[in-house]
Amino acid sequence: MGKESEKKKNTIRRDKVLKTANKKLPEFPRNIAGLEDYSENWNFETAAHLLRRTCFGPKISEINQAVALGMDGSVEKLLNQEELTPEPPLNDRDYEDKAPPIGETWVDSEKKTGNANLYRQSYEAWRISLILNQPYQSPSNVPFSIREKMVLFWQNHFATEAKVVEDPRYTYWMNYRLRKHFIGNFKNLVKEINVDAAMLVYLGGIYNVKEAPNENYARELFELFTIGKGPVDGEDSYTYYTEEDIIQASKVLTGWYVEDVFSGSERQRFEEGDHDETTKVFSNKFNNTSIPSNGEDEHKDLVDMIFKSERTSEYICEKLYRWFVYYVIDEDVTDKIIKPLAKVLRDNNFEIKPVLSKLFKSQHFYEIHTRGAMIKSPCDFNLGVLRQIPFSDTSGFDFRDLYRFWRNRGDNITNQGQDILESPNVAGWPAYYQDPLYHEIWINAVTLPLRTSDISLYFRDSGINATSGQPGTPEDVRIYAEPIKLLDEIDTPDDIDFIIELFCKWLFPVYSEISEEQKEDFKNIVVGDNPNMWYDEYHEYINNPTDEGKTAINNKLKTLVKEMCLMPEYHLS
């Protein structure tokens, strides 16, 4: 190996994350584009933008596949609706519970057994694994998928708290519903959520009987799940519904319980004797609609009534827009994007896929001011790094070690404000509704140092610990960053200038905003004062592939990528 020259002082700045949060909503440029098809150049940067917003941590190989497929082909693959049911979570730590034993799933257990907290953590680890290993089990070899991003969207939309639900089986089967409908029919999904076991427990639906109607779920069904509240427009009246509508809806929803001793997803039970059989009459917000008694199907009649309002389609399109594009929805965005998307939704009988297809192929989605405009959530930031960077092989690991590794990553994102098990409340994560801060909430004096610390952990020379074993013992299982594997995906791996340019386009949302000085700083991390160092050392390793040479190349790339992931730009999507 060539002698390494003294490196220049690292001048890369990492302190440019905003020091002050929004005091008011930012303004979009005037004359934004609409939903007309994107017609400009489709390249690595546009493909990266699409996958950055719709997946977690797109890999170089995935972006290259998207470039080759073109925009239409990429969106088609992204929105592939092939039904995939991943292997369920396993009992990885509860040695006291023999049903199920270690290594078998607990989701089909007929009775609630064992340590619920350990099973909740098992579920958490499982969720992390699905995000890190997406796409998975795909017979059609889909190169990338929106599935996990949409499952998380629906989890945030129909928010619950696992500790309140208590039974991890219910939490799992709710996720199963969201996964089944990830880009399917919104109206049908709402009907299923009405009587989902986790939701019935979480919002007190199991206590909603004709003698004492419980308004909790009915209120959230209107306000958060379907039509939205809007400003007060009269006594006990909001823009889109009234307090009396909530009372009538709660009567529609009476009579539902949860079978605790049951195996599978459909554990909801309807008791006709506890159901209010009167005719429910709604306000002029719903054209004074009457819903007569209709037994266990009556809750579906309620949803049909709500969905007759155009506002319902607009409301869910606003939430999708804030999830995938930007949080500012002004009059221009409403007229050019939201209302046309809502019409697409209604015209397609409330199927979500056509709406997303229209949005992801639109001129507006790729406008330069939408790129890099979102701060990554903790899931996007932490799990994105772990997807993008190659790590050492874990195929020989004991599944308990993998579960520990995944569970620890859940702790990382929880500490940064996004617990994948526990929503803060029924409204979901504030970053998607709290005006005017929105996603700026993700970055503060506590979470920013944690993000920095986690990046350092992921690239640590000693690796990421997956067990509690003592260093150097057989029980000490570790996972190591191996960015040297990225060179297999690069056309000219001996050209450090090409590598720097590619990595900037891959890891940062707006390549044009990366200065020549910044790129030179990145290059200096690898070559110092000797511009030929990378070329020489790379070819020396290729011609004589020793462990020492591999380690030296890997360490250079590890330092480079670590510094890039610590840049303010990497926090943006």
Short mmCIF file of N, CA, C and O in Angstrom, two decimals, residues 346-452:
data_model
loop_
_atom_site.label_atom_id
_atom_site.label_comp_id
_atom_site.label_asym_id
_atom_site.label_seq_id
_atom_site.Cartn_x
_atom_site.Cartn_y
_atom_site.Cartn_z
N ARG A 346 -61.80 9.88 -6.01
CA ARG A 346 -63.23 9.59 -6.14
C ARG A 346 -63.53 8.85 -7.44
O ARG A 346 -64.33 7.91 -7.47
N ASP A 347 -62.87 9.27 -8.52
CA ASP A 347 -63.12 8.63 -9.82
C ASP A 347 -62.68 7.16 -9.83
O ASP A 347 -63.15 6.38 -10.66
N ASN A 348 -61.78 6.81 -8.93
CA ASN A 348 -61.29 5.43 -8.85
C ASN A 348 -61.82 4.71 -7.61
O ASN A 348 -61.18 3.79 -7.09
N ASN A 349 -63.01 5.15 -7.17
CA ASN A 349 -63.72 4.47 -6.08
C ASN A 349 -62.86 4.35 -4.82
O ASN A 349 -62.86 3.34 -4.13
N PHE A 350 -62.07 5.40 -4.56
CA PHE A 350 -61.27 5.54 -3.34
C PHE A 350 -60.10 4.58 -3.27
O PHE A 350 -59.61 4.25 -2.18
N GLU A 351 -59.61 4.14 -4.43
CA GLU A 351 -58.37 3.38 -4.48
C GLU A 351 -57.19 4.35 -4.36
O GLU A 351 -57.13 5.36 -5.06
N ILE A 352 -56.25 4.04 -3.48
CA ILE A 352 -55.12 4.93 -3.21
C ILE A 352 -54.07 4.88 -4.32
O ILE A 352 -53.44 5.90 -4.65
N LYS A 353 -53.87 3.73 -4.92
CA LYS A 353 -52.79 3.57 -5.91
C LYS A 353 -52.87 4.59 -7.04
O LYS A 353 -51.83 5.20 -7.38
N PRO A 354 -54.02 4.83 -7.68
CA PRO A 354 -54.05 5.82 -8.78
C PRO A 354 -53.67 7.22 -8.32
O PRO A 354 -53.08 7.99 -9.09
N VAL A 355 -53.99 7.57 -7.08
CA VAL A 355 -53.63 8.88 -6.54
C VAL A 355 -52.11 9.01 -6.44
O VAL A 355 -51.52 10.01 -6.87
N LEU A 356 -51.47 8.00 -5.87
CA LEU A 356 -50.01 8.04 -5.72
C LEU A 356 -49.33 8.02 -7.08
O LEU A 356 -48.32 8.70 -7.29
N SER A 357 -49.86 7.24 -8.01
CA SER A 357 -49.28 7.18 -9.34
C SER A 357 -49.31 8.56 -10.00
O SER A 357 -48.32 9.01 -10.60
N LYS A 358 -50.44 9.23 -9.88
CA LYS A 358 -50.58 10.57 -10.47
C LYS A 358 -49.61 11.55 -9.83
O LYS A 358 -48.96 12.34 -10.52
N LEU A 359 -49.49 11.48 -8.51
CA LEU A 359 -48.60 12.40 -7.79
C LEU A 359 -47.14 12.16 -8.15
O LEU A 359 -46.39 13.10 -8.43
N PHE A 360 -46.72 10.90 -8.18
CA PHE A 360 -45.31 10.58 -8.40
C PHE A 360 -44.87 10.75 -9.85
O PHE A 360 -43.67 10.68 -10.15
N LYS A 361 -45.82 10.94 -10.74
CA LYS A 361 -45.48 11.20 -12.15
C LYS A 361 -45.67 12.67 -12.51
O LYS A 361 -45.52 13.05 -13.67
N SER A 362 -45.97 13.49 -11.52
CA SER A 362 -46.34 14.89 -11.80
C SER A 362 -45.13 15.80 -11.88
O SER A 362 -44.09 15.56 -11.27
N GLN A 363 -45.29 16.86 -12.60
CA GLN A 363 -44.26 17.90 -12.70
C GLN A 363 -43.99 18.50 -11.32
O GLN A 363 -42.85 18.78 -10.96
N HIS A 364 -45.04 18.67 -10.54
CA HIS A 364 -44.89 19.30 -9.23
C HIS A 364 -44.01 18.48 -8.30
O HIS A 364 -43.19 19.04 -7.55
N PHE A 365 -44.14 17.17 -8.33
CA PHE A 365 -43.39 16.32 -7.41
C PHE A 365 -41.89 16.48 -7.60
O PHE A 365 -41.12 16.37 -6.62
N TYR A 366 -41.45 16.79 -8.81
CA TYR A 366 -40.02 16.88 -9.10
C TYR A 366 -39.51 18.31 -9.17
O TYR A 366 -38.34 18.53 -9.50
N GLU A 367 -40.37 19.29 -8.86
CA GLU A 367 -39.89 20.68 -8.86
C GLU A 367 -38.75 20.83 -7.86
O GLU A 367 -38.75 20.23 -6.79
N ILE A 368 -37.80 21.68 -8.19
CA ILE A 368 -36.58 21.78 -7.40
C ILE A 368 -36.86 22.24 -5.98
O ILE A 368 -36.20 21.82 -5.03
N HIS A 369 -37.89 23.08 -5.78
CA HIS A 369 -38.14 23.57 -4.43
C HIS A 369 -38.79 22.51 -3.54
O HIS A 369 -38.88 22.70 -2.32
N THR A 370 -39.24 21.39 -4.11
CA THR A 370 -39.77 20.30 -3.27
C THR A 370 -38.66 19.35 -2.84
O THR A 370 -38.84 18.59 -1.88
N ARG A 371 -37.53 19.38 -3.49
CA ARG A 371 -36.43 18.47 -3.16
C ARG A 371 -35.64 19.01 -1.97
O ARG A 371 -35.32 20.20 -1.91
N GLY A 372 -35.36 18.16 -1.03
CA GLY A 372 -34.63 18.59 0.16
C GLY A 372 -35.45 19.47 1.08
O GLY A 372 -34.90 20.10 1.98
N ALA A 373 -36.76 19.51 0.88
CA ALA A 373 -37.61 20.41 1.65
C ALA A 373 -38.14 19.76 2.93
O ALA A 373 -38.78 20.42 3.73
N MET A 374 -37.89 18.47 3.11
CA MET A 374 -38.39 17.76 4.29
C MET A 374 -37.22 17.32 5.17
O MET A 374 -36.19 16.87 4.66
N ILE A 375 -37.40 17.44 6.47
CA ILE A 375 -36.43 16.88 7.42
C ILE A 375 -36.79 15.42 7.64
O ILE A 375 -37.95 15.08 7.91
N LYS A 376 -35.82 14.56 7.52
CA LYS A 376 -36.07 13.13 7.67
C LYS A 376 -36.58 12.80 9.08
O LYS A 376 -36.09 13.35 10.07
N SER A 377 -37.54 11.91 9.14
CA SER A 377 -37.98 11.40 10.43
C SER A 377 -36.88 10.52 11.00
O SER A 377 -35.96 10.10 10.29
N PRO A 378 -36.93 10.20 12.31
CA PRO A 378 -35.94 9.27 12.87
C PRO A 378 -35.90 7.93 12.15
O PRO A 378 -34.83 7.35 11.97
N CYS A 379 -37.06 7.42 11.72
CA CYS A 379 -37.07 6.17 10.95
C CYS A 379 -36.31 6.35 9.64
O CYS A 379 -35.48 5.51 9.27
N ASP A 380 -36.61 7.43 8.94
CA ASP A 380 -35.94 7.69 7.67
C ASP A 380 -34.44 7.88 7.86
O ASP A 380 -33.64 7.37 7.08
N PHE A 381 -34.07 8.62 8.89
CA PHE A 381 -32.66 8.94 9.09
C PHE A 381 -31.88 7.70 9.52
O PHE A 381 -30.93 7.29 8.85
N ASN A 382 -32.27 7.09 10.63
CA ASN A 382 -31.48 5.98 11.17
C ASN A 382 -31.57 4.72 10.31
O ASN A 382 -30.55 4.11 9.97
N LEU A 383 -32.79 4.32 9.99
CA LEU A 383 -32.94 3.09 9.22
C LEU A 383 -32.50 3.30 7.78
O LEU A 383 -32.08 2.35 7.11
N GLY A 384 -32.60 4.54 7.30
CA GLY A 384 -32.10 4.85 5.96
C GLY A 384 -30.61 4.61 5.84
O GLY A 384 -30.13 4.02 4.87
N VAL A 385 -29.85 5.05 6.84
CA VAL A 385 -28.40 4.80 6.84
C VAL A 385 -28.12 3.31 6.79
O VAL A 385 -27.29 2.83 6.00
N LEU A 386 -28.83 2.56 7.62
CA LEU A 386 -28.57 1.13 7.73
C LEU A 386 -28.97 0.36 6.48
O LEU A 386 -28.47 -0.74 6.23
N ARG A 387 -29.91 0.92 5.69
CA ARG A 387 -30.25 0.29 4.41
C ARG A 387 -29.24 0.67 3.34
O ARG A 387 -28.88 -0.13 2.48
N GLN A 388 -28.79 1.91 3.35
CA GLN A 388 -27.95 2.39 2.27
C GLN A 388 -26.54 1.83 2.32
O GLN A 388 -25.94 1.56 1.27
N ILE A 389 -26.01 1.68 3.50
CA ILE A 389 -24.61 1.27 3.65
C ILE A 389 -24.53 -0.25 3.79
O ILE A 389 -25.23 -0.84 4.63
N PRO A 390 -23.71 -0.92 3.00
CA PRO A 390 -23.55 -2.37 3.16
C PRO A 390 -22.91 -2.71 4.51
O PRO A 390 -22.01 -2.00 4.98
N PHE A 391 -23.39 -3.76 5.12
CA PHE A 391 -22.83 -4.24 6.38
C PHE A 391 -22.39 -5.69 6.22
O PHE A 391 -22.69 -6.34 5.22
N SER A 392 -21.70 -6.17 7.22
CA SER A 392 -21.21 -7.55 7.18
C SER A 392 -22.37 -8.54 7.16
O SER A 392 -23.49 -8.22 7.58
N ASP A 393 -22.10 -9.72 6.68
CA ASP A 393 -23.13 -10.74 6.50
C ASP A 393 -23.68 -11.21 7.85
O ASP A 393 -22.93 -11.52 8.77
N THR A 394 -25.01 -11.25 7.96
CA THR A 394 -25.65 -11.70 9.20
C THR A 394 -26.43 -13.00 9.01
O THR A 394 -27.15 -13.41 9.91
N SER A 395 -26.28 -13.63 7.85
CA SER A 395 -27.08 -14.82 7.55
C SER A 395 -26.81 -15.98 8.52
O SER A 395 -27.67 -16.83 8.74
N GLY A 396 -25.64 -16.01 9.12
CA GLY A 396 -25.32 -17.08 10.05
C GLY A 396 -25.65 -16.76 11.49
O GLY A 396 -25.38 -17.57 12.39
N PHE A 397 -26.24 -15.60 11.74
CA PHE A 397 -26.54 -15.19 13.11
C PHE A 397 -27.70 -16.00 13.69
O PHE A 397 -28.63 -16.38 12.97
N ASP A 398 -27.67 -16.24 14.97
CA ASP A 398 -28.83 -16.74 15.68
C ASP A 398 -29.93 -15.69 15.61
O ASP A 398 -29.66 -14.49 15.74
N PHE A 399 -31.18 -16.12 15.43
CA PHE A 399 -32.26 -15.14 15.24
C PHE A 399 -32.41 -14.24 16.46
O PHE A 399 -32.82 -13.08 16.36
N ARG A 400 -32.02 -14.73 17.64
CA ARG A 400 -32.12 -13.91 18.85
C ARG A 400 -31.14 -12.74 18.82
O ARG A 400 -31.44 -11.66 19.33
N ASP A 401 -29.98 -12.97 18.20
CA ASP A 401 -29.02 -11.87 18.06
C ASP A 401 -29.55 -10.82 17.08
O ASP A 401 -29.39 -9.61 17.30
N LEU A 402 -30.17 -11.28 15.99
CA LEU A 402 -30.75 -10.35 15.04
C LEU A 402 -31.88 -9.54 15.68
O LEU A 402 -31.97 -8.32 15.49
N TYR A 403 -32.72 -10.21 16.45
CA TYR A 403 -33.81 -9.50 17.12
C TYR A 403 -33.25 -8.44 18.08
O TYR A 403 -33.81 -7.35 18.20
N ARG A 404 -32.18 -8.78 18.76
CA ARG A 404 -31.57 -7.79 19.66
C ARG A 404 -31.05 -6.59 18.86
O ARG A 404 -31.24 -5.44 19.26
N PHE A 405 -30.39 -6.87 17.75
CA PHE A 405 -29.88 -5.79 16.90
C PHE A 405 -31.03 -4.90 16.43
O PHE A 405 -30.95 -3.67 16.51
N TRP A 406 -32.10 -5.51 15.93
CA TRP A 406 -33.24 -4.73 15.45
C TRP A 406 -33.91 -3.96 16.59
O TRP A 406 -34.29 -2.80 16.43
N ARG A 407 -34.03 -4.59 17.72
CA ARG A 407 -34.67 -3.94 18.87
C ARG A 407 -33.87 -2.72 19.32
O ARG A 407 -34.45 -1.68 19.67
N ASN A 408 -32.57 -2.84 19.29
CA ASN A 408 -31.73 -1.69 19.66
C ASN A 408 -31.90 -0.53 18.69
O ASN A 408 -31.82 0.63 19.08
N ARG A 409 -32.12 -0.84 17.43
CA ARG A 409 -32.37 0.24 16.47
C ARG A 409 -33.72 0.91 16.75
O ARG A 409 -33.90 2.10 16.53
N GLY A 410 -34.67 0.11 17.23
CA GLY A 410 -35.93 0.69 17.67
C GLY A 410 -35.72 1.67 18.80
O GLY A 410 -36.36 2.73 18.86
N ASP A 411 -34.81 1.33 19.73
CA ASP A 411 -34.48 2.25 20.81
C ASP A 411 -33.88 3.55 20.26
O ASP A 411 -34.17 4.64 20.77
N ASN A 412 -33.03 3.42 19.24
CA ASN A 412 -32.42 4.61 18.64
C ASN A 412 -33.47 5.60 18.15
O ASN A 412 -33.40 6.79 18.45
N ILE A 413 -34.44 5.09 17.38
CA ILE A 413 -35.43 6.01 16.80
C ILE A 413 -36.43 6.49 17.86
O ILE A 413 -36.92 7.62 17.78
N THR A 414 -36.70 5.64 18.86
CA THR A 414 -37.58 6.08 19.95
C THR A 414 -36.97 7.25 20.70
O THR A 414 -37.65 8.23 21.02
N ASN A 415 -35.67 7.17 20.98
CA ASN A 415 -34.99 8.25 21.69
C ASN A 415 -35.01 9.55 20.90
O ASN A 415 -34.86 10.64 21.47
N GLN A 416 -35.19 9.44 19.59
CA GLN A 416 -35.24 10.63 18.74
C GLN A 416 -36.67 11.10 18.47
O GLN A 416 -36.89 12.00 17.66
N GLY A 417 -37.66 10.49 19.13
CA GLY A 417 -39.01 11.01 19.06
C GLY A 417 -39.98 10.28 18.17
O GLY A 417 -41.08 10.78 17.92
N GLN A 418 -39.62 9.09 17.69
CA GLN A 418 -40.55 8.36 16.82
C GLN A 418 -40.57 6.89 17.24
O GLN A 418 -39.99 6.03 16.60
N ASP A 419 -41.32 6.61 18.28
CA ASP A 419 -41.48 5.24 18.75
C ASP A 419 -42.37 4.49 17.78
O ASP A 419 -43.52 4.86 17.55
N ILE A 420 -41.85 3.42 17.19
CA ILE A 420 -42.61 2.68 16.18
C ILE A 420 -43.72 1.85 16.83
O ILE A 420 -44.60 1.34 16.13
N LEU A 421 -43.69 1.74 18.16
CA LEU A 421 -44.74 1.03 18.89
C LEU A 421 -45.82 1.97 19.42
O LEU A 421 -47.00 1.65 19.41
N GLU A 422 -45.40 3.14 19.89
CA GLU A 422 -46.30 4.01 20.64
C GLU A 422 -46.45 5.37 19.95
O GLU A 422 -45.52 6.17 19.93
N SER A 423 -47.62 5.65 19.41
CA SER A 423 -47.90 7.00 18.95
C SER A 423 -48.05 7.89 20.18
O SER A 423 -48.49 7.43 21.24
N PRO A 424 -47.67 9.16 20.07
CA PRO A 424 -47.82 10.05 21.24
C PRO A 424 -49.27 10.16 21.70
O PRO A 424 -49.54 10.29 22.88
N ASN A 425 -50.20 10.08 20.75
CA ASN A 425 -51.62 10.14 21.05
C ASN A 425 -52.37 9.71 19.79
O ASN A 425 -51.76 9.30 18.79
N VAL A 426 -53.69 9.83 19.81
CA VAL A 426 -54.50 9.35 18.69
C VAL A 426 -54.28 10.17 17.41
O VAL A 426 -54.63 9.71 16.32
N ALA A 427 -53.68 11.34 17.53
CA ALA A 427 -53.42 12.17 16.35
C ALA A 427 -52.14 11.77 15.62
O ALA A 427 -51.87 12.25 14.52
N GLY A 428 -51.34 10.89 16.22
CA GLY A 428 -50.11 10.47 15.57
C GLY A 428 -48.94 11.37 15.91
O GLY A 428 -48.97 12.12 16.90
N TRP A 429 -47.89 11.32 15.12
CA TRP A 429 -46.68 12.11 15.38
C TRP A 429 -46.91 13.57 15.01
O TRP A 429 -47.36 13.88 13.89
N PRO A 430 -46.61 14.51 15.91
CA PRO A 430 -46.88 15.94 15.67
C PRO A 430 -46.20 16.50 14.43
O PRO A 430 -46.66 17.50 13.88
N ALA A 431 -45.11 15.86 13.97
CA ALA A 431 -44.40 16.37 12.80
C ALA A 431 -45.28 16.40 11.56
O ALA A 431 -44.93 17.07 10.57
N TYR A 432 -46.43 15.72 11.58
CA TYR A 432 -47.29 15.67 10.41
C TYR A 432 -48.58 16.48 10.57
O TYR A 432 -49.42 16.46 9.69
N TYR A 433 -48.69 17.19 11.71
CA TYR A 433 -49.89 18.02 11.86
C TYR A 433 -49.68 19.30 12.66
O TYR A 433 -50.51 20.19 12.63
N GLN A 434 -48.56 19.42 13.40
CA GLN A 434 -48.38 20.53 14.33
C GLN A 434 -47.95 21.80 13.59
O GLN A 434 -46.81 21.98 13.23
N ASP A 435 -48.89 22.69 13.36
CA ASP A 435 -48.66 23.97 12.69
C ASP A 435 -48.04 24.96 13.69
O ASP A 435 -48.52 25.07 14.82
N PRO A 436 -46.98 25.73 13.36
CA PRO A 436 -46.31 25.78 12.05
C PRO A 436 -45.01 24.97 11.99
O PRO A 436 -44.29 25.07 11.03
N LEU A 437 -44.70 24.19 13.03
CA LEU A 437 -43.40 23.51 13.06
C LEU A 437 -43.33 22.32 12.11
O LEU A 437 -42.34 22.14 11.42
N TYR A 438 -44.35 21.48 12.12
CA TYR A 438 -44.35 20.25 11.33
C TYR A 438 -43.03 19.50 11.53
O TYR A 438 -42.60 19.30 12.66
N HIS A 439 -42.35 19.12 10.44
CA HIS A 439 -41.21 18.20 10.61
C HIS A 439 -39.97 18.84 11.23
O HIS A 439 -39.01 18.14 11.53
N GLU A 440 -39.99 20.16 11.46
CA GLU A 440 -38.87 20.75 12.21
C GLU A 440 -38.83 20.24 13.64
O GLU A 440 -37.80 20.36 14.32
N ILE A 441 -39.94 19.66 14.09
CA ILE A 441 -40.00 19.06 15.43
C ILE A 441 -38.95 17.96 15.58
O ILE A 441 -38.46 17.72 16.69
N TRP A 442 -38.60 17.30 14.48
CA TRP A 442 -37.66 16.18 14.58
C TRP A 442 -36.27 16.61 15.03
O TRP A 442 -35.51 15.79 15.55
N ILE A 443 -35.91 17.89 14.82
CA ILE A 443 -34.56 18.34 15.14
C ILE A 443 -34.61 19.31 16.32
O ILE A 443 -35.26 20.35 16.25
N ASN A 444 -33.93 18.96 17.41
CA ASN A 444 -33.84 19.87 18.55
C ASN A 444 -32.54 19.59 19.30
O ASN A 444 -31.73 18.76 18.87
N ALA A 445 -32.36 20.26 20.43
CA ALA A 445 -31.10 20.15 21.17
C ALA A 445 -30.86 18.76 21.73
O ALA A 445 -29.72 18.40 22.05
N VAL A 446 -31.91 17.97 21.84
CA VAL A 446 -31.75 16.59 22.32
C VAL A 446 -31.55 15.62 21.17
O VAL A 446 -30.64 14.78 21.21
N THR A 447 -32.37 15.72 20.13
CA THR A 447 -32.35 14.71 19.08
C THR A 447 -31.17 14.86 18.12
O THR A 447 -30.68 13.85 17.60
N LEU A 448 -30.69 16.08 17.89
CA LEU A 448 -29.57 16.25 16.95
C LEU A 448 -28.30 15.56 17.45
O LEU A 448 -27.65 14.83 16.70
N PRO A 449 -27.90 15.74 18.71
CA PRO A 449 -26.73 14.99 19.20
C PRO A 449 -26.94 13.47 19.14
O PRO A 449 -25.97 12.73 18.91
N LEU A 450 -28.17 13.02 19.34
CA LEU A 450 -28.43 11.58 19.26
C LEU A 450 -28.25 11.08 17.84
O LEU A 450 -27.73 9.97 17.63
N ARG A 451 -28.68 11.85 16.87
CA ARG A 451 -28.47 11.46 15.47
C ARG A 451 -26.97 11.36 15.19
O ARG A 451 -26.51 10.39 14.55
N THR A 452 -26.22 12.34 15.65
CA THR A 452 -24.77 12.33 15.44
C THR A 452 -24.14 11.12 16.11
O THR A 452 -23.29 10.43 15.53
#
